Coordinates of C-alpha atoms in Angstrom, one line a residue:
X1 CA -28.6 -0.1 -5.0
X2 CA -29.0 2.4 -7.8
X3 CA -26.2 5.0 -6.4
X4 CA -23.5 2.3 -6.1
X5 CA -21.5 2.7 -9.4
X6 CA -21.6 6.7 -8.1
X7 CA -20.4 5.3 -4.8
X8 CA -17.3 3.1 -6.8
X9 CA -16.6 5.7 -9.1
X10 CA -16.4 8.6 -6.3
X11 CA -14.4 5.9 -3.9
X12 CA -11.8 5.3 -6.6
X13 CA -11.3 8.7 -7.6
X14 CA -10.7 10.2 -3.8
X15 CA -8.0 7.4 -4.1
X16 CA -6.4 8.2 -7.0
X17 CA -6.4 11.5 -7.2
X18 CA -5.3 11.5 -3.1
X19 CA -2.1 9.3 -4.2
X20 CA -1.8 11.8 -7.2
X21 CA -1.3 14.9 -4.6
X22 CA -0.1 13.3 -1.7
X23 CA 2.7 10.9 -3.3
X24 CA 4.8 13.8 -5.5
X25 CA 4.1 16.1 -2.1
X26 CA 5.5 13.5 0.3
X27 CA 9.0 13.3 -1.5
X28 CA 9.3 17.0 -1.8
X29 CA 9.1 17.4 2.3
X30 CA 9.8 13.9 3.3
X31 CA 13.1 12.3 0.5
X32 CA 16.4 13.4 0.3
X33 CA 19.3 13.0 -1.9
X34 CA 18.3 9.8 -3.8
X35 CA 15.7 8.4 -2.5
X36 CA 14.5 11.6 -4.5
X37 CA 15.1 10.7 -8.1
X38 CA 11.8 9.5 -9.7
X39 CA 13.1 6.4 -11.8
X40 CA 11.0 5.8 -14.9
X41 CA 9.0 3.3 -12.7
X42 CA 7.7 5.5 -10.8
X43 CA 7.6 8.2 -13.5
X44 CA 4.5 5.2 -14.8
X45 CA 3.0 5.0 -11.7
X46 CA 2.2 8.8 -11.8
X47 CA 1.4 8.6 -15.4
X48 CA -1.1 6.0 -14.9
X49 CA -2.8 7.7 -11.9
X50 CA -3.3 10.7 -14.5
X51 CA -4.9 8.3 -17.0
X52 CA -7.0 6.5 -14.5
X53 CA -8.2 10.2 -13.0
X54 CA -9.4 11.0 -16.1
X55 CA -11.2 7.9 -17.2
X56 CA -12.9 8.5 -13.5
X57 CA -13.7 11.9 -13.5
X58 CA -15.6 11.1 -17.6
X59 CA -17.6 8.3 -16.0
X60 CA -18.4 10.2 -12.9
X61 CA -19.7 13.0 -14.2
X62 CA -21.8 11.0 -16.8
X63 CA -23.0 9.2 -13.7
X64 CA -23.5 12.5 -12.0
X65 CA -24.9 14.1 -15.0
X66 CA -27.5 11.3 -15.2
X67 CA -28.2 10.9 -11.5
X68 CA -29.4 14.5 -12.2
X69 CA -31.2 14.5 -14.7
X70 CA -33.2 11.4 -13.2
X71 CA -32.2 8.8 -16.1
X72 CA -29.6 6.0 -16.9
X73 CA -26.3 6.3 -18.1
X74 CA -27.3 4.3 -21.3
X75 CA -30.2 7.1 -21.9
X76 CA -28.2 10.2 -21.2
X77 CA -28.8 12.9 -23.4
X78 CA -25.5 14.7 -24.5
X79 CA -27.2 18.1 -24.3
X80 CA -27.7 17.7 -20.7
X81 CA -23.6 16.8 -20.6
X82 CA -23.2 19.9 -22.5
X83 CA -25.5 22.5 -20.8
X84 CA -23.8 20.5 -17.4
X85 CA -20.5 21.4 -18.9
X86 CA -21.5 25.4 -20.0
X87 CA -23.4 26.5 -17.4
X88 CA -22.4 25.1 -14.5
X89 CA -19.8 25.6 -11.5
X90 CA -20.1 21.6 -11.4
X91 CA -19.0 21.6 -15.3
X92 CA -16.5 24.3 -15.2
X93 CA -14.3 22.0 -12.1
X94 CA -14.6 19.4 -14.0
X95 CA -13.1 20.8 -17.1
X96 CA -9.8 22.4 -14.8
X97 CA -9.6 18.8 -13.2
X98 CA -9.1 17.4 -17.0
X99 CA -6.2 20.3 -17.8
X100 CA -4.9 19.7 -14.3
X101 CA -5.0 16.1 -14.9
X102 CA -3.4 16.6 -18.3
X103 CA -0.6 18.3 -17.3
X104 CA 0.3 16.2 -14.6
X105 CA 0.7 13.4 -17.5
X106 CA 3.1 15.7 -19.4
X107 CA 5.1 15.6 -16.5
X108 CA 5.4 12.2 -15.4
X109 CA 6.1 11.7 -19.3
X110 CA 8.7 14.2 -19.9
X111 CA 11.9 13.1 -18.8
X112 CA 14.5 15.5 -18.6
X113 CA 12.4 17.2 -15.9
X114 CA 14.6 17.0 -12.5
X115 CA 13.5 15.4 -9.4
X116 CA 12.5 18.0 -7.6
X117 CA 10.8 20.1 -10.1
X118 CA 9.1 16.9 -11.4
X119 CA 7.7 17.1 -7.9
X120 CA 6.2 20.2 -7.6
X121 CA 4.6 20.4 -10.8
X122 CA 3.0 16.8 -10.0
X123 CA 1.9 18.3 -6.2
X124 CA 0.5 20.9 -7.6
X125 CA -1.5 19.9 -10.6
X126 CA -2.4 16.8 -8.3
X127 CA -3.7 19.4 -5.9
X128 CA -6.2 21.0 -7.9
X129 CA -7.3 18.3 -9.8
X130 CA -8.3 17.2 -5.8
X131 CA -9.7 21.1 -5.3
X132 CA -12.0 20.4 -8.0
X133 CA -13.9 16.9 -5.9
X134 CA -15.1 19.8 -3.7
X135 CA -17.7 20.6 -6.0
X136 CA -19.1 17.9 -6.5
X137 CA -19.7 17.0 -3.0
X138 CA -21.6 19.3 0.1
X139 CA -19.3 21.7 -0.1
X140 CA -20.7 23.7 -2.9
X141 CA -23.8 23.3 -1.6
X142 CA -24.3 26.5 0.8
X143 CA -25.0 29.9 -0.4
X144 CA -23.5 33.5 -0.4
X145 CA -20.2 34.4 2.1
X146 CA -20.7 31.4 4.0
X147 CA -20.8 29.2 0.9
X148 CA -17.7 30.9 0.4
X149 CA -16.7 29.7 3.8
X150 CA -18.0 26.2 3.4
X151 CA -16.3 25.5 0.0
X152 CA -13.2 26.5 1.2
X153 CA -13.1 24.2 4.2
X154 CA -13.8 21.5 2.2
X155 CA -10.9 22.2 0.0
X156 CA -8.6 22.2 2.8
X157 CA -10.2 19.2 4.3
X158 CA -9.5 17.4 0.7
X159 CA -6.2 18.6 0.2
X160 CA -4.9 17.3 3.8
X161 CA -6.5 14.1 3.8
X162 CA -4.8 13.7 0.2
X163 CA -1.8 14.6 1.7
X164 CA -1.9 12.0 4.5
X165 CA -3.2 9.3 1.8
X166 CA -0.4 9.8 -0.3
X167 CA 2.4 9.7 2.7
X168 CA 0.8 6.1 3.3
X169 CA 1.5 5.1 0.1
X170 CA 4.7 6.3 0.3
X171 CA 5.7 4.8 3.7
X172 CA 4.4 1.4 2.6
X173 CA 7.0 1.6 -0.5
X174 CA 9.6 2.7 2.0
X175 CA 9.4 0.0 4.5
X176 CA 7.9 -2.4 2.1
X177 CA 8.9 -6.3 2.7
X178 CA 11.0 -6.0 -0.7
X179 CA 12.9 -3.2 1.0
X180 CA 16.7 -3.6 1.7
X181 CA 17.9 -3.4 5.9
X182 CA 21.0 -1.9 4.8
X183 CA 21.9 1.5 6.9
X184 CA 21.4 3.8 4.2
X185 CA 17.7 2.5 3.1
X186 CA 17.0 2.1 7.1
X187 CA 18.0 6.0 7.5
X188 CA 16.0 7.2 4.5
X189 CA 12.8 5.2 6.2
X190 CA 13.6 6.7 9.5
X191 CA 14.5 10.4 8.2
X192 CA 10.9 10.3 6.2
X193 CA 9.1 8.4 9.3
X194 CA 10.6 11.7 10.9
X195 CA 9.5 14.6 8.2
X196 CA 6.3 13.0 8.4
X197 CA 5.5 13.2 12.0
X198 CA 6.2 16.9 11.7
X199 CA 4.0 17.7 8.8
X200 CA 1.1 14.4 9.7
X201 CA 0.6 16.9 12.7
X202 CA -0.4 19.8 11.0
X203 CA -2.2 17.5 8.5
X204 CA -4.3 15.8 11.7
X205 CA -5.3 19.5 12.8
X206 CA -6.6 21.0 9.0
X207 CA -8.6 17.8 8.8
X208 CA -9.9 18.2 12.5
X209 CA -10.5 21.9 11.8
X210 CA -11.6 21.6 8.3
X211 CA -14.1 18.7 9.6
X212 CA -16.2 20.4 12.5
X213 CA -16.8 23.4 10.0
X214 CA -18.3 21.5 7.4
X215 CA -20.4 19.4 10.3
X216 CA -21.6 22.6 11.5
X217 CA -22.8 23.6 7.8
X218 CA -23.9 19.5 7.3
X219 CA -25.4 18.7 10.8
X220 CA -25.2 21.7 12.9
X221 CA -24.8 21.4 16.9
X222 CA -29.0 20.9 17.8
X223 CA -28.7 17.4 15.5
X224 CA -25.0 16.2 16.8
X225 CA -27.1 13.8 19.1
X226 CA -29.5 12.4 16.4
X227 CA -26.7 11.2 13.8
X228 CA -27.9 7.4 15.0
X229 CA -31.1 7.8 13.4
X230 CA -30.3 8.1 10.0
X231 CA -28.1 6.4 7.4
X232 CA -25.8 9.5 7.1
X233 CA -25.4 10.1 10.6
X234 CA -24.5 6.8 11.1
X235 CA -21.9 6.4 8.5
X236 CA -20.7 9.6 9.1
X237 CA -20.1 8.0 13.0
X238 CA -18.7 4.9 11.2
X239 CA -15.9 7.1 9.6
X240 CA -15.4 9.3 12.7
X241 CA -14.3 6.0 14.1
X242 CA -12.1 4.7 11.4
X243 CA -10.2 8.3 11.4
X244 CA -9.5 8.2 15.5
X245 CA -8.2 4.5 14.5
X246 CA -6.0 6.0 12.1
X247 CA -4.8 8.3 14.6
X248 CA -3.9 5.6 17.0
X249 CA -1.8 4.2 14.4
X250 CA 0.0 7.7 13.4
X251 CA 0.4 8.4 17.7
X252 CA 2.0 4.5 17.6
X253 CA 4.3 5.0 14.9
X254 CA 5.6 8.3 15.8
X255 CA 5.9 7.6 19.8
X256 CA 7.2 4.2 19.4
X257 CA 7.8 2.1 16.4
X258 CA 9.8 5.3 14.6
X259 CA 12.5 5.6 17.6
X260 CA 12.3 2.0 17.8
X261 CA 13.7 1.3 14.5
X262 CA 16.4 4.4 15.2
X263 CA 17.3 2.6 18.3
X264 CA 17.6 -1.0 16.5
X265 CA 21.4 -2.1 16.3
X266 CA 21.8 -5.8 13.9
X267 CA 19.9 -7.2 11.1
X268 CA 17.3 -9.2 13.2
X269 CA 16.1 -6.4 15.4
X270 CA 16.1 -4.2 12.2
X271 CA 14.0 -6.5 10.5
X272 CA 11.5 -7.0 13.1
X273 CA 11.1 -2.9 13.6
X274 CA 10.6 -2.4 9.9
X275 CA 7.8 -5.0 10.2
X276 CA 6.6 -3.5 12.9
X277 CA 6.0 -0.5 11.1
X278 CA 4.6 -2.3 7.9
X279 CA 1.8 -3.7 10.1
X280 CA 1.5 -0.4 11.3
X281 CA 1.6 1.4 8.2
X282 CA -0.7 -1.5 6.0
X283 CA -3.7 -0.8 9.2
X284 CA -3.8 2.3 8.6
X285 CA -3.8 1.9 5.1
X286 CA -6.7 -0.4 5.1
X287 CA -8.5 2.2 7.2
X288 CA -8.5 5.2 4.9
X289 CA -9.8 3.0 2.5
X290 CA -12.6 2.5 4.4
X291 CA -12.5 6.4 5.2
X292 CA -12.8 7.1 1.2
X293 CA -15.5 4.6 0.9
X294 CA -17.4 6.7 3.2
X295 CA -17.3 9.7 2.3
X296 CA -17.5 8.5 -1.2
X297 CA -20.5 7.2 0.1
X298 CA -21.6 10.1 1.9
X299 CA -21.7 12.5 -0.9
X300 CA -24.5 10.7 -2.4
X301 CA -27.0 11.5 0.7
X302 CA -28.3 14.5 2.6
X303 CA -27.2 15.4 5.4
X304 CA -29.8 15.7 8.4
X305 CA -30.5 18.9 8.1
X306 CA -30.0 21.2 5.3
X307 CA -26.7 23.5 4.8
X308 CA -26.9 27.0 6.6

C-alpha cells in the first residue's frame, strides 16, 4: 500500500500533537493546587512530544511533498520542498507548526517558568501547531468564503478532538494503577473527573458541530446514503462508530463511575472504583486511537463527491 507510511506518519502526528494541546490544556481547567506543578518529569514528556512533532511534521511533509509530485521519498527533488515551502499555504503551516513547535520546547525546557504559565504557553503553542494539520487535510480544500467556512470548522474540529485526546491521557495518569488511594489523590481524580465532564460537554458538541459541516462540504446530504460503496465512506462510518463508543464511555464515566468513586468510603471499594474508571478511561483510549488512525487514513482519499 503506497500511502501507508503517509497514513503512520499522519496517525502519529494527530497523536502527538493532540497530547501536546490537550495535556498542558487539561491541567489549566482541570488540576488544582499541586497536582498543578509540572515536575521535571513531566516537563520531558512535553519536551519530547515537541521533538517528536517536529521529526513528524519534516517526514510528513517530505512524504506529502513527494506524494505530490508523483515520486519517492528517496527521489525527491529539494526544489520541489522549496517551491512547496515558498509558494504554498501548505508550506507556509508548516513552517508556523515548526516555530509553534519550537517554542513549546523552550518552555517545557526553561525552568523557572511557573505552573500555570508553563501551561498556557504549552496550550497555546500546542494549539496552533494542531491549527496548522488543517491544511494539510480537506479542509483547505474548498474555495472562496466558504473555504473560509470549511477551514475554520476543521480547525475547531482539530482543536476539540485534541482537547478531549489530551484529557485521556491525563485521566489515565490520574487514576493510573501506580496511583496512591489516599483521600487527597482520590479528590484530585474526582475534582478533574468533575472539570472534565463540564468542559468534555462542550468539547462533544464543537466536534458534533464541527463534524456535520465538514460532511456537508466532504459528502453533502444527496450521497449520506451511498457512504457504503466506497472505501471513504466506509471508513468514515467505521470512525462514526468508534466516536459514539467513545461517547458511551464519557456518558458512563460521568453518570456513574465518577459519583461512584465520590460515594466510595474504605480502601477496597476505593480501589475497585478507580479501576472501574481505568477500564473505562483505557477503552476509550484505545478507541481514539482507532479514531486518529482513521482520519489519518482518511486524509489520503477523496471524498465521494467533490468539496462545494
Amino acid at each position: 500500500m503506497e500511502a501507508l507510511p503517509i497514513i503512520a506518519v499522519r496517525w502519529a502526528l494527530y497523536g502527538d500533537l493532540g497530547l501536546l494541546f490537550g495535556m498542558p490544556l487539561f491541567g489549566l481547567y482541570a488540576l488544582r493546587g499541586r497536582e498543578r506543578e509540572t515536575e521535571p518529569a513531566e516537563r520531558a514528556v512535553y519536551a519530547a512530544l515537541a521533538i517528536a512533532g517536529f521529526l513528524l511534521s519534516a517526514l510528513g511533509f517530505a512524504l506529502t511533498a513527494a506524494a505530490m509530485s508523483g515520486t519517492t521519498l528517496a527521489h525527491l527533488d529539494p526544489a520541489i520542498l522549496a517551491m512547496l515551502l515558498r509558494q504554498t499555504s501548505l508550506g507556509w503551516a508548516w513552517l508556523g507548526r515548526m516555530v509553534a513547535l519550537a517554542l513549546a520546547l523552550g518552555v517545557s525546557a526553561w525552568r523557572p517558568i511557573p505552573a500555570g504559565a508553563r501551561f498556557v504557553a504549552l496550550a497555546a503553542c500546542g494549539g496552533f501547531a494542531v491549527s496548522t494539520l488543517a491544511w494539510f487535510g480537506h479542509g483547505a480544500a474548498s474555495e472562496g468564503a466558504p473555504g473560509y467556512i470549511h477551514l475554520g470548522a476543521d480547525i475547531v474540529h482539530l482543536l476539540a478532538a485534541s482537547a478531549w485526546i489530551g484529557a485521556l491521557a491525563m485521566l489515565l495518569v490520574l487514576v493510573g494503577s501506580g496511583v496512591s488511594s489516599s483521600h487527597r489523590r482520590v479528590m484530585a481524580a474526582h475534582d478533574a473527573l468533575a472539570s472534565f465532564s463540564t468542559i468534555g460537554t462542550m468539547l462533544v458538541g464543537l466536534i458534533i458541530a464541527t463534524g456535520v459541516i465538514n460532511g456537508a462540504f466532504l459528502v453533502g446530504a444527496d450521497a449520506i446514503t451511498l457512504l457504503g460503496r466506497s472505501l471513504y465512506g466506509r471508513l468514515l462510518l467505521a470512525k462514526l462508530m468508534a466516536f459514539a463508543a467513545m461517547l458511551g464511555c464519557a456518558a458512563l464515566n460521568r453518570f456513574r463511575l465518577t459519583p461512584r468513586l465520590a460515594e466510595a468510603s474504605g480502601q477496597p471499594a476505593i480501589a475497585d472504583a478507580l479501576a472501574a474508571l481505568r477500564r473505562s478511561i483505557a477503552i476509550e483510549t484505545v478507541l481514539a486511537i482507532l479514531v486518529l488512525a482513521l482520519v489519518g487514513w482518511l486524509g489520503t482519499l477523496e471524498p465521494p463527491l467533490p468539496a462545494s
